[in-house]
Amino acid sequence: MNWIVEPARRLSGAVVVPGDKSISHRAVLLASIADGESVVTGLADGEDVASSVAAMRALGVEVDHDGTDVRILGRGLDGLRSADQPIDCGNSGTTMRLLAGLLAGQGFTSTLTGDASLLRRPMRRVAEPLLAMGASVQSSRDGTAPLEITGAGRLRAITFRPEVASAQVKSCVLLAGLYADGPTTVAESAITRDHTERLLAAMGAEVSTVADGGGARVTIEPGPRLGVIGGRVPGDTSAAAYWLVGATLLEGSRLLLPGVGLNPTRAAIVDLLVDWGADVVIERVDDWCGEPVVNLRIRGVGAALTGGAIDPDMVPGLIDELPLIAALGASTTDGVEIRGAAELRAKESDRIATTAAALRALGVDVDEYPDGLAVAGGQTLGSGSVDAAGDHRIGLAMAAVALAARGPVTIENAETMAVSYPGFATALESVVER
Ligand code: S3P
């Protein structure tokens, strides 16, 4: 599907962003192994979280899922039952990696598979710690899915130091740790999003975090049971980022984003934009299972942000926003340089290559490095066609900056945006002035 984004004068009004995708996955998985019924509203409505819902149903969990409302009858830590077919995680790395941890603690064998993109992504990073904990995990020779996981029932507690700072890997090991014979620790070299820890703590698990250099040591005690959850999932910080950038780039915009999650491990995008000159007012309104919830009020400033360097230590906190930041770079005064971000090549697409290709297609000068990219400032995006390349974040990032392009921008293969944000085009029509 091609979607044509026309240039905009400004954005005004309010957009309710979808529920946070990372938090929604965790809510679905953890409510499934809680003791009792959880009723959650505002769940992310994209295809990725639907993959987690389908996976838990395949494992015997009763889930009523109606758009963004979900009722989950938790079966307790040991109540899942074997799926009669391979579990299809679709495009969702979070579903596959977190579920791998959960399945390592079950007394049966499961197979996890996914779409062509997911079958290319690295899974050794979760297989290795789970093997060390005593589960059996088979992958392809390249260390990719399908994964066949035979749980060990009771796992060995370990201390694990992931090579790559990854919330998915950390969460996988923490979920397996619920089934271990003692405290399990993940020692991460850099801080990654901590939604799993916050939700587990809110459900009564014993989980603790201590700072360790630039990273953290997170420890979980096994079981014995998780309590239910309720309420409304905070809005997605990464979905809000597209609006933050789109509205900022259009002088005169006035946009309200109510109910957005602003967990400190995800807030770097807002701090960065404000540092670079964006006008964003943050108003704390709520708290959900330990997650801060805010209203964001944005006033457009035009192509006036300074831009700057994204250094390696900033990468984990901005990981999903890096294509958007690179795309924004063209409209900044000093440009943007991102380094230490080789991990971007292992996402839904090779995001260094796909971001560079999309920007070049609009006439932007981009330097590509093995671990990042540099986009010179002072450039206006031209009219043209860009390929979302099977990657929702590429389509969404390019749509956001296309609002300030010289002419219409066609997003090819735009259907991929439904992985995280099916309602983006409709929401845009409700706030755009041309
Ligand atoms: C996610 C963690 C990040 C992020 C992904 C969602 C999560 O991946 O890129 O979109 O929900 O834990 P890594 O932790 O592997 O970097």
Short mmCIF file of C-alpha atoms and ligand atoms in Angstrom, two decimals:
data_model
loop_
_atom_site.label_atom_id
_atom_site.label_comp_id
_atom_site.label_asym_id
_atom_site.label_seq_id
_atom_site.Cartn_x
_atom_site.Cartn_y
_atom_site.Cartn_z
CA MET A 1 0.00 0.00 0.00
CA ASN A 2 1.25 3.49 -0.89
CA TRP A 3 0.34 6.36 1.42
CA ILE A 4 0.89 9.94 0.28
CA VAL A 5 1.78 12.43 3.01
CA GLU A 6 1.09 16.00 1.91
CA PRO A 7 3.09 18.86 3.42
CA ALA A 8 1.33 20.52 6.37
CA ARG A 9 1.12 24.09 7.67
CA ARG A 10 0.72 23.07 11.28
CA LEU A 11 -0.80 20.51 13.67
CA SER A 12 -3.38 21.60 16.18
CA GLY A 13 -5.62 19.84 18.66
CA ALA A 14 -5.00 16.64 20.58
CA VAL A 15 -3.91 13.11 19.74
CA VAL A 16 -4.41 10.18 22.06
CA VAL A 17 -1.51 7.89 21.19
CA PRO A 18 -1.96 4.10 21.40
CA GLY A 19 -1.04 2.28 24.59
CA ASP A 20 2.65 1.62 25.03
CA LYS A 21 3.71 -1.38 22.96
CA SER A 22 6.48 -2.53 25.30
CA ILE A 23 4.24 -2.27 28.35
CA SER A 24 1.30 -3.94 26.56
CA HIS A 25 3.37 -7.03 25.71
CA ARG A 26 4.43 -7.32 29.32
CA ALA A 27 0.88 -6.79 30.58
CA VAL A 28 -0.39 -9.62 28.37
CA LEU A 29 2.38 -12.07 29.24
CA LEU A 30 2.47 -11.36 32.97
CA ALA A 31 -1.33 -11.24 33.44
CA SER A 32 -1.40 -14.67 31.78
CA ILE A 33 0.71 -16.16 34.58
CA ALA A 34 -0.92 -14.15 37.39
CA ASP A 35 -3.37 -15.70 39.85
CA GLY A 36 -6.79 -14.40 38.76
CA GLU A 37 -8.48 -12.08 36.31
CA SER A 38 -6.80 -8.93 35.00
CA VAL A 39 -8.82 -6.31 33.11
CA VAL A 40 -6.67 -3.77 31.29
CA THR A 41 -7.73 -0.93 28.99
CA GLY A 42 -5.76 1.15 26.52
CA LEU A 43 -3.71 -1.81 25.29
CA ALA A 44 -1.60 -1.14 22.17
CA ASP A 45 -3.77 -1.94 19.16
CA GLY A 46 -0.98 -2.85 16.71
CA GLU A 47 -0.19 -6.22 15.19
CA ASP A 48 2.77 -6.82 17.51
CA VAL A 49 0.73 -6.95 20.70
CA ALA A 50 -1.93 -9.01 18.88
CA SER A 51 0.89 -11.55 18.36
CA SER A 52 1.44 -11.71 22.13
CA VAL A 53 -2.29 -12.14 22.74
CA ALA A 54 -2.50 -14.95 20.16
CA ALA A 55 0.57 -16.63 21.68
CA MET A 56 -0.92 -16.68 25.17
CA ARG A 57 -4.20 -18.04 23.83
CA ALA A 58 -2.24 -20.80 22.09
CA LEU A 59 -0.74 -21.61 25.50
CA GLY A 60 -4.20 -22.14 26.98
CA VAL A 61 -4.91 -18.71 28.46
CA GLU A 62 -8.44 -17.31 28.17
CA VAL A 63 -8.13 -13.81 26.74
CA ASP A 64 -11.07 -11.59 25.72
CA HIS A 65 -9.52 -8.99 23.49
CA ASP A 66 -11.73 -6.26 22.12
CA GLY A 67 -9.70 -3.55 20.40
CA THR A 68 -7.80 -1.94 23.22
CA ASP A 69 -9.62 -3.62 26.12
CA VAL A 70 -8.47 -6.96 27.34
CA ARG A 71 -9.58 -9.41 30.03
CA ILE A 72 -7.08 -12.11 30.86
CA LEU A 73 -7.77 -15.09 33.08
CA GLY A 74 -4.35 -15.74 34.55
CA ARG A 75 -3.44 -19.41 35.00
CA GLY A 76 -0.76 -18.92 37.61
CA LEU A 77 2.96 -19.47 37.12
CA ASP A 78 2.59 -23.16 36.32
CA GLY A 79 -0.78 -23.23 34.55
CA LEU A 80 0.22 -22.76 30.90
CA ARG A 81 -0.30 -25.74 28.65
CA SER A 82 1.58 -26.85 25.59
CA ALA A 83 0.51 -25.27 22.27
CA ASP A 84 -0.46 -27.79 19.63
CA GLN A 85 1.35 -25.88 16.86
CA PRO A 86 4.36 -23.59 16.51
CA ILE A 87 3.59 -20.21 18.07
CA ASP A 88 3.70 -17.45 15.46
CA CYS A 89 5.23 -14.27 16.90
CA GLY A 90 4.65 -12.40 13.63
CA ASN A 91 6.99 -9.39 13.35
CA SER A 92 7.42 -9.09 17.11
CA GLY A 93 10.88 -9.53 18.61
CA THR A 94 9.49 -8.62 22.02
CA THR A 95 6.94 -11.44 21.87
CA MET A 96 9.57 -13.99 20.85
CA ARG A 97 12.30 -13.00 23.28
CA LEU A 98 10.11 -12.49 26.36
CA LEU A 99 8.06 -15.60 25.67
CA ALA A 100 11.27 -17.62 25.31
CA GLY A 101 12.05 -16.78 28.94
CA LEU A 102 8.59 -17.75 30.11
CA LEU A 103 8.61 -21.03 28.18
CA ALA A 104 12.01 -22.00 29.55
CA GLY A 105 10.30 -22.47 32.91
CA GLN A 106 7.46 -24.68 31.67
CA GLY A 107 7.40 -28.47 31.71
CA PHE A 108 6.81 -28.86 27.96
CA THR A 109 8.27 -28.14 24.54
CA SER A 110 7.28 -25.10 22.44
CA THR A 111 8.32 -23.80 19.03
CA LEU A 112 8.48 -20.07 18.36
CA THR A 113 8.43 -18.81 14.82
CA GLY A 114 7.68 -15.53 13.03
CA ASP A 115 7.67 -13.59 9.78
CA ALA A 116 10.64 -13.26 7.42
CA SER A 117 12.03 -10.25 9.30
CA LEU A 118 11.83 -11.94 12.71
CA LEU A 119 13.40 -15.13 11.34
CA ARG A 120 16.49 -13.08 10.43
CA ARG A 121 16.96 -11.49 13.85
CA PRO A 122 19.56 -12.68 16.40
CA MET A 123 18.23 -15.08 19.04
CA ARG A 124 21.49 -16.46 20.48
CA ARG A 125 21.35 -13.59 22.93
CA VAL A 126 18.34 -15.24 24.60
CA ALA A 127 19.22 -18.87 23.85
CA GLU A 128 22.55 -18.66 25.70
CA PRO A 129 21.29 -17.53 29.11
CA LEU A 130 18.34 -19.92 28.94
CA LEU A 131 20.71 -22.82 28.17
CA ALA A 132 22.85 -21.76 31.12
CA MET A 133 19.72 -21.90 33.27
CA GLY A 134 19.11 -25.52 32.20
CA ALA A 135 16.46 -25.20 29.48
CA SER A 136 16.99 -26.77 26.08
CA VAL A 137 16.88 -24.22 23.25
CA GLN A 138 17.44 -25.10 19.62
CA SER A 139 17.77 -22.50 16.92
CA SER A 140 19.05 -22.45 13.35
CA ARG A 141 22.81 -22.69 12.77
CA ASP A 142 22.87 -18.90 12.47
CA GLY A 143 21.27 -18.54 15.88
CA THR A 144 17.94 -17.43 14.47
CA ALA A 145 14.36 -18.66 14.97
CA PRO A 146 12.46 -20.94 14.75
CA LEU A 147 13.34 -21.68 18.37
CA GLU A 148 12.44 -24.98 19.95
CA ILE A 149 12.37 -24.58 23.71
CA THR A 150 12.00 -27.40 26.18
CA GLY A 151 11.44 -26.03 29.61
CA ALA A 152 13.24 -27.41 32.61
CA GLY A 153 10.41 -26.86 35.08
CA ARG A 154 12.83 -25.62 37.75
CA LEU A 155 15.70 -23.58 36.26
CA ARG A 156 19.16 -22.81 37.64
CA ALA A 157 19.57 -19.30 38.97
CA ILE A 158 22.37 -17.44 37.18
CA THR A 159 24.08 -14.08 37.01
CA PHE A 160 24.07 -13.03 33.38
CA ARG A 161 25.99 -10.24 31.65
CA PRO A 162 24.42 -9.62 28.23
CA GLU A 163 26.84 -8.62 25.47
CA VAL A 164 24.31 -6.18 24.03
CA ALA A 165 22.34 -3.84 26.28
CA SER A 166 18.82 -5.06 25.53
CA ALA A 167 15.61 -4.80 27.52
CA GLN A 168 14.26 -7.79 25.63
CA VAL A 169 17.19 -10.00 26.71
CA LYS A 170 17.05 -8.68 30.28
CA SER A 171 13.31 -9.33 30.42
CA CYS A 172 13.68 -12.82 28.98
CA VAL A 173 16.11 -13.77 31.76
CA LEU A 174 14.02 -12.10 34.48
CA LEU A 175 10.90 -14.00 33.38
CA ALA A 176 12.87 -17.26 33.41
CA GLY A 177 14.11 -16.20 36.85
CA LEU A 178 10.56 -16.56 38.19
CA TYR A 179 11.09 -20.32 37.69
CA ALA A 180 14.65 -20.54 39.05
CA ASP A 181 15.99 -22.20 42.19
CA GLY A 182 17.35 -18.95 43.62
CA PRO A 183 17.84 -15.25 42.84
CA THR A 184 18.66 -14.53 39.17
CA THR A 185 20.64 -11.42 38.26
CA VAL A 186 21.07 -9.57 34.99
CA ALA A 187 24.07 -7.23 35.05
CA GLU A 188 23.54 -4.81 32.18
CA SER A 189 26.32 -2.54 30.97
CA ALA A 190 23.88 0.26 30.12
CA ILE A 191 20.44 1.13 31.42
CA THR A 192 17.64 -0.25 29.23
CA ARG A 193 13.89 0.21 29.56
CA ASP A 194 12.68 -1.23 32.85
CA HIS A 195 8.98 -1.88 32.19
CA THR A 196 9.31 -5.57 33.12
CA GLU A 197 10.81 -4.74 36.50
CA ARG A 198 8.14 -2.13 37.28
CA LEU A 199 5.25 -4.37 36.31
CA LEU A 200 6.64 -7.41 38.11
CA ALA A 201 7.09 -5.31 41.26
CA ALA A 202 3.52 -3.97 40.95
CA MET A 203 2.30 -7.58 40.73
CA GLY A 204 4.09 -8.51 43.93
CA ALA A 205 7.30 -10.10 42.62
CA GLU A 206 10.54 -9.46 44.47
CA VAL A 207 12.69 -7.57 42.03
CA SER A 208 15.42 -5.09 42.86
CA THR A 209 17.77 -2.87 40.88
CA VAL A 210 21.09 -1.41 41.96
CA ALA A 211 23.14 1.01 39.90
CA ASP A 212 26.41 -0.49 38.63
CA GLY A 213 28.72 1.91 36.81
CA GLY A 214 26.78 3.18 33.82
CA GLY A 215 24.49 0.16 33.98
CA ALA A 216 22.53 -1.77 36.59
CA ARG A 217 22.24 -5.13 38.33
CA VAL A 218 18.66 -6.34 38.35
CA THR A 219 17.79 -9.30 40.57
CA ILE A 220 14.60 -11.31 40.72
CA GLU A 221 13.57 -13.88 43.30
CA PRO A 222 11.68 -16.93 42.03
CA GLY A 223 7.82 -17.01 42.21
CA PRO A 224 5.85 -17.75 44.23
CA ARG A 225 2.83 -15.98 42.67
CA LEU A 226 1.86 -12.82 40.79
CA GLY A 227 -1.14 -10.64 41.61
CA VAL A 228 -3.53 -9.32 38.95
CA ILE A 229 -3.40 -5.93 37.23
CA GLY A 230 -6.01 -3.43 36.07
CA GLY A 231 -6.37 0.14 34.81
CA ARG A 232 -5.19 1.90 31.69
CA VAL A 233 -1.83 1.28 30.01
CA PRO A 234 0.11 4.57 29.53
CA GLY A 235 0.35 6.01 26.02
CA ASP A 236 3.34 4.92 23.95
CA THR A 237 6.40 7.16 24.31
CA SER A 238 7.76 6.09 20.92
CA ALA A 239 4.41 6.77 19.20
CA ALA A 240 4.34 10.19 20.91
CA ALA A 241 7.79 10.88 19.45
CA TYR A 242 6.41 11.06 15.88
CA TRP A 243 4.00 13.78 16.98
CA LEU A 244 6.66 15.58 19.01
CA VAL A 245 8.84 15.82 15.91
CA GLY A 246 6.03 16.52 13.42
CA ALA A 247 4.50 19.30 15.53
CA THR A 248 7.89 20.80 16.46
CA LEU A 249 8.91 21.08 12.79
CA LEU A 250 5.78 23.08 11.91
CA GLU A 251 5.91 26.58 13.35
CA GLY A 252 2.62 27.60 14.92
CA SER A 253 1.61 24.04 15.85
CA ARG A 254 -0.14 23.53 19.17
CA LEU A 255 -0.54 19.86 19.97
CA LEU A 256 -1.61 18.08 23.16
CA LEU A 257 -0.69 14.44 23.75
CA PRO A 258 -2.61 13.32 26.84
CA GLY A 259 -1.73 10.30 28.95
CA VAL A 260 1.72 9.44 27.58
CA GLY A 261 4.04 7.14 29.55
CA LEU A 262 7.24 8.90 30.51
CA ASN A 263 9.25 6.25 32.27
CA PRO A 264 12.75 7.69 32.93
CA THR A 265 14.30 4.88 30.86
CA ARG A 266 12.24 6.03 27.84
CA ALA A 267 12.17 9.82 28.38
CA ALA A 268 15.44 10.61 26.60
CA ILE A 269 13.66 11.59 23.37
CA VAL A 270 11.74 14.37 25.12
CA ASP A 271 14.85 15.63 26.96
CA LEU A 272 16.85 15.58 23.72
CA LEU A 273 14.29 17.55 21.72
CA VAL A 274 13.96 20.12 24.50
CA ASP A 275 17.78 20.37 24.69
CA TRP A 276 17.84 21.04 20.98
CA GLY A 277 15.27 23.83 21.30
CA ALA A 278 11.84 22.21 21.13
CA ASP A 279 9.01 23.75 23.14
CA VAL A 280 7.46 20.93 25.18
CA VAL A 281 5.60 21.29 28.46
CA ILE A 282 5.35 18.16 30.60
CA GLU A 283 2.55 17.83 33.13
CA ARG A 284 2.52 14.76 35.41
CA VAL A 285 -1.01 13.42 35.62
CA ASP A 286 -0.98 9.83 36.76
CA ASP A 287 0.89 6.67 37.57
CA TRP A 288 0.21 3.14 36.33
CA CYS A 289 1.91 0.14 37.95
CA GLY A 290 4.92 2.29 38.77
CA GLU A 291 4.97 3.98 35.34
CA PRO A 292 4.74 7.81 35.30
CA VAL A 293 2.03 9.17 32.99
CA VAL A 294 2.14 12.74 31.66
CA ASN A 295 0.42 15.15 29.29
CA LEU A 296 2.74 16.62 26.68
CA ARG A 297 2.01 20.06 25.19
CA ILE A 298 4.03 20.90 22.11
CA ARG A 299 4.39 24.23 20.33
CA GLY A 300 5.95 24.20 16.89
CA VAL A 301 9.21 26.08 16.40
CA GLY A 302 9.94 25.20 12.75
CA ALA A 303 13.30 24.03 11.40
CA ALA A 304 15.06 25.70 14.31
CA LEU A 305 16.37 22.82 16.42
CA THR A 306 20.14 22.69 16.82
CA GLY A 307 20.65 18.95 16.34
CA GLY A 308 23.82 17.43 17.73
CA ALA A 309 25.64 14.18 18.46
CA ILE A 310 24.06 10.98 19.74
CA ASP A 311 26.92 9.25 21.51
CA PRO A 312 27.09 5.50 22.14
CA ASP A 313 26.01 5.84 25.78
CA MET A 314 22.79 7.59 24.68
CA VAL A 315 21.82 4.83 22.26
CA PRO A 316 19.94 2.37 24.54
CA GLY A 317 17.65 5.13 25.83
CA LEU A 318 16.79 6.30 22.31
CA ILE A 319 16.98 3.00 20.46
CA ASP A 320 13.54 3.08 18.82
CA GLU A 321 13.69 6.81 18.10
CA LEU A 322 17.01 6.81 16.21
CA PRO A 323 15.51 6.60 12.67
CA LEU A 324 13.26 9.53 13.59
CA ILE A 325 16.16 11.53 15.06
CA ALA A 326 18.23 10.89 11.93
CA ALA A 327 15.34 11.99 9.73
CA LEU A 328 14.87 15.11 11.84
CA GLY A 329 18.59 15.84 11.43
CA ALA A 330 18.12 17.28 7.94
CA SER A 331 15.90 20.06 9.32
CA THR A 332 18.22 21.00 12.21
CA THR A 333 20.82 23.72 12.01
CA ASP A 334 23.90 21.60 12.90
CA GLY A 335 22.76 18.18 11.68
CA VAL A 336 22.78 14.92 13.60
CA GLU A 337 25.46 12.29 14.03
CA ILE A 338 24.60 8.93 15.59
CA ARG A 339 27.42 6.53 16.58
CA GLY A 340 27.64 3.32 18.60
CA ALA A 341 24.30 2.17 17.22
CA ALA A 342 25.25 -0.98 15.26
CA GLU A 343 22.33 -2.66 17.07
CA LEU A 344 20.04 -0.76 14.68
CA ARG A 345 21.09 -3.22 11.99
CA ALA A 346 19.43 -6.06 13.96
CA LYS A 347 15.97 -4.49 14.24
CA GLU A 348 12.86 -5.12 12.10
CA SER A 349 15.02 -3.92 9.20
CA ASP A 350 18.64 -2.83 9.02
CA ARG A 351 17.61 0.59 10.26
CA ILE A 352 20.89 2.27 9.38
CA ALA A 353 20.51 1.21 5.75
CA THR A 354 16.74 1.74 5.49
CA THR A 355 16.83 5.17 7.15
CA ALA A 356 19.70 6.30 4.91
CA ALA A 357 17.91 5.00 1.79
CA ALA A 358 14.65 6.73 2.73
CA LEU A 359 16.36 10.06 3.37
CA ARG A 360 18.42 9.85 0.17
CA ALA A 361 15.23 9.19 -1.77
CA LEU A 362 14.11 12.66 -0.64
CA GLY A 363 17.37 14.27 -1.71
CA VAL A 364 19.00 14.39 1.73
CA ASP A 365 22.77 13.98 2.13
CA VAL A 366 23.51 11.08 4.50
CA ASP A 367 26.77 9.42 5.56
CA GLU A 368 26.38 5.83 6.62
CA TYR A 369 28.80 4.16 9.09
CA PRO A 370 28.89 0.56 10.31
CA ASP A 371 27.53 1.82 13.64
CA GLY A 372 25.44 4.84 12.76
CA LEU A 373 24.78 7.67 10.37
CA ALA A 374 25.29 11.38 9.95
CA VAL A 375 22.79 13.74 8.40
CA ALA A 376 23.88 17.29 7.61
CA GLY A 377 21.60 20.08 8.82
CA GLY A 378 20.03 22.90 6.86
CA GLN A 379 18.41 20.62 4.30
CA THR A 380 14.73 20.62 3.35
CA LEU A 381 13.27 17.26 2.44
CA GLY A 382 12.20 17.06 -1.18
CA SER A 383 9.18 15.39 -2.67
CA GLY A 384 9.54 11.73 -3.58
CA SER A 385 8.88 8.09 -2.68
CA VAL A 386 10.37 6.25 0.27
CA ASP A 387 10.15 2.57 1.11
CA ALA A 388 9.00 1.66 4.63
CA ALA A 389 10.92 -1.58 3.90
CA GLY A 390 8.76 -3.79 6.09
CA ASP A 391 9.64 -1.69 9.13
CA HIS A 392 6.92 0.25 10.95
CA ARG A 393 9.35 2.71 12.52
CA ILE A 394 10.82 3.69 9.14
CA GLY A 395 7.35 4.38 7.69
CA LEU A 396 6.25 6.35 10.74
CA ALA A 397 9.47 8.36 11.08
CA MET A 398 9.40 9.35 7.42
CA ALA A 399 5.70 10.27 7.61
CA ALA A 400 6.42 12.58 10.58
CA VAL A 401 9.22 14.50 8.86
CA ALA A 402 7.41 14.47 5.49
CA LEU A 403 4.94 16.95 7.00
CA ALA A 404 7.67 19.57 6.62
CA ALA A 405 8.88 18.45 3.17
CA ARG A 406 8.76 20.63 0.06
CA GLY A 407 6.11 18.47 -1.60
CA PRO A 408 4.16 15.23 -1.21
CA VAL A 409 6.03 12.16 0.00
CA THR A 410 4.79 8.69 -0.90
CA ILE A 411 5.39 6.07 1.74
CA GLU A 412 5.58 2.73 -0.05
CA ASN A 413 4.59 -0.43 1.81
CA ALA A 414 2.95 1.78 4.42
CA GLU A 415 0.81 -1.11 5.74
CA THR A 416 3.77 -2.04 7.98
CA MET A 417 2.92 0.98 10.19
CA ALA A 418 0.09 -1.16 11.64
CA VAL A 419 2.70 -3.17 13.53
CA SER A 420 2.79 -0.42 16.16
CA TYR A 421 0.44 2.38 15.07
CA PRO A 422 -2.55 1.38 12.88
CA GLY A 423 -4.39 4.67 13.51
CA PHE A 424 -1.57 7.07 12.61
CA ALA A 425 -2.95 8.30 9.26
CA THR A 426 -6.44 8.84 10.72
CA ALA A 427 -5.05 10.69 13.74
CA LEU A 428 -3.00 12.89 11.41
CA GLU A 429 -6.11 13.90 9.44
CA SER A 430 -7.77 14.97 12.72
CA VAL A 431 -5.04 17.50 13.61
CA VAL A 432 -3.42 18.60 10.36
CA GLU A 433 -3.91 22.05 8.79
CA ARG A 434 -2.72 22.45 5.22
C1 S3P B 1 11.85 -3.43 23.48
C2 S3P B 1 13.19 -3.22 23.63
C3 S3P B 1 14.04 -2.71 22.55
C4 S3P B 1 13.22 -2.02 21.49
C5 S3P B 1 12.02 -2.81 21.08
C6 S3P B 1 11.13 -3.06 22.26
C7 S3P B 1 11.11 -4.01 24.61
O1 S3P B 1 14.74 -3.78 21.97
O2 S3P B 1 14.03 -1.76 20.35
O3 S3P B 1 11.30 -2.11 20.10
O4 S3P B 1 9.88 -3.94 24.62
O5 S3P B 1 11.77 -4.55 25.50
P1 S3P B 1 16.14 -4.25 22.61
O6 S3P B 1 15.93 -4.29 24.05
O7 S3P B 1 16.47 -5.60 22.09
O8 S3P B 1 17.12 -3.20 22.16
#
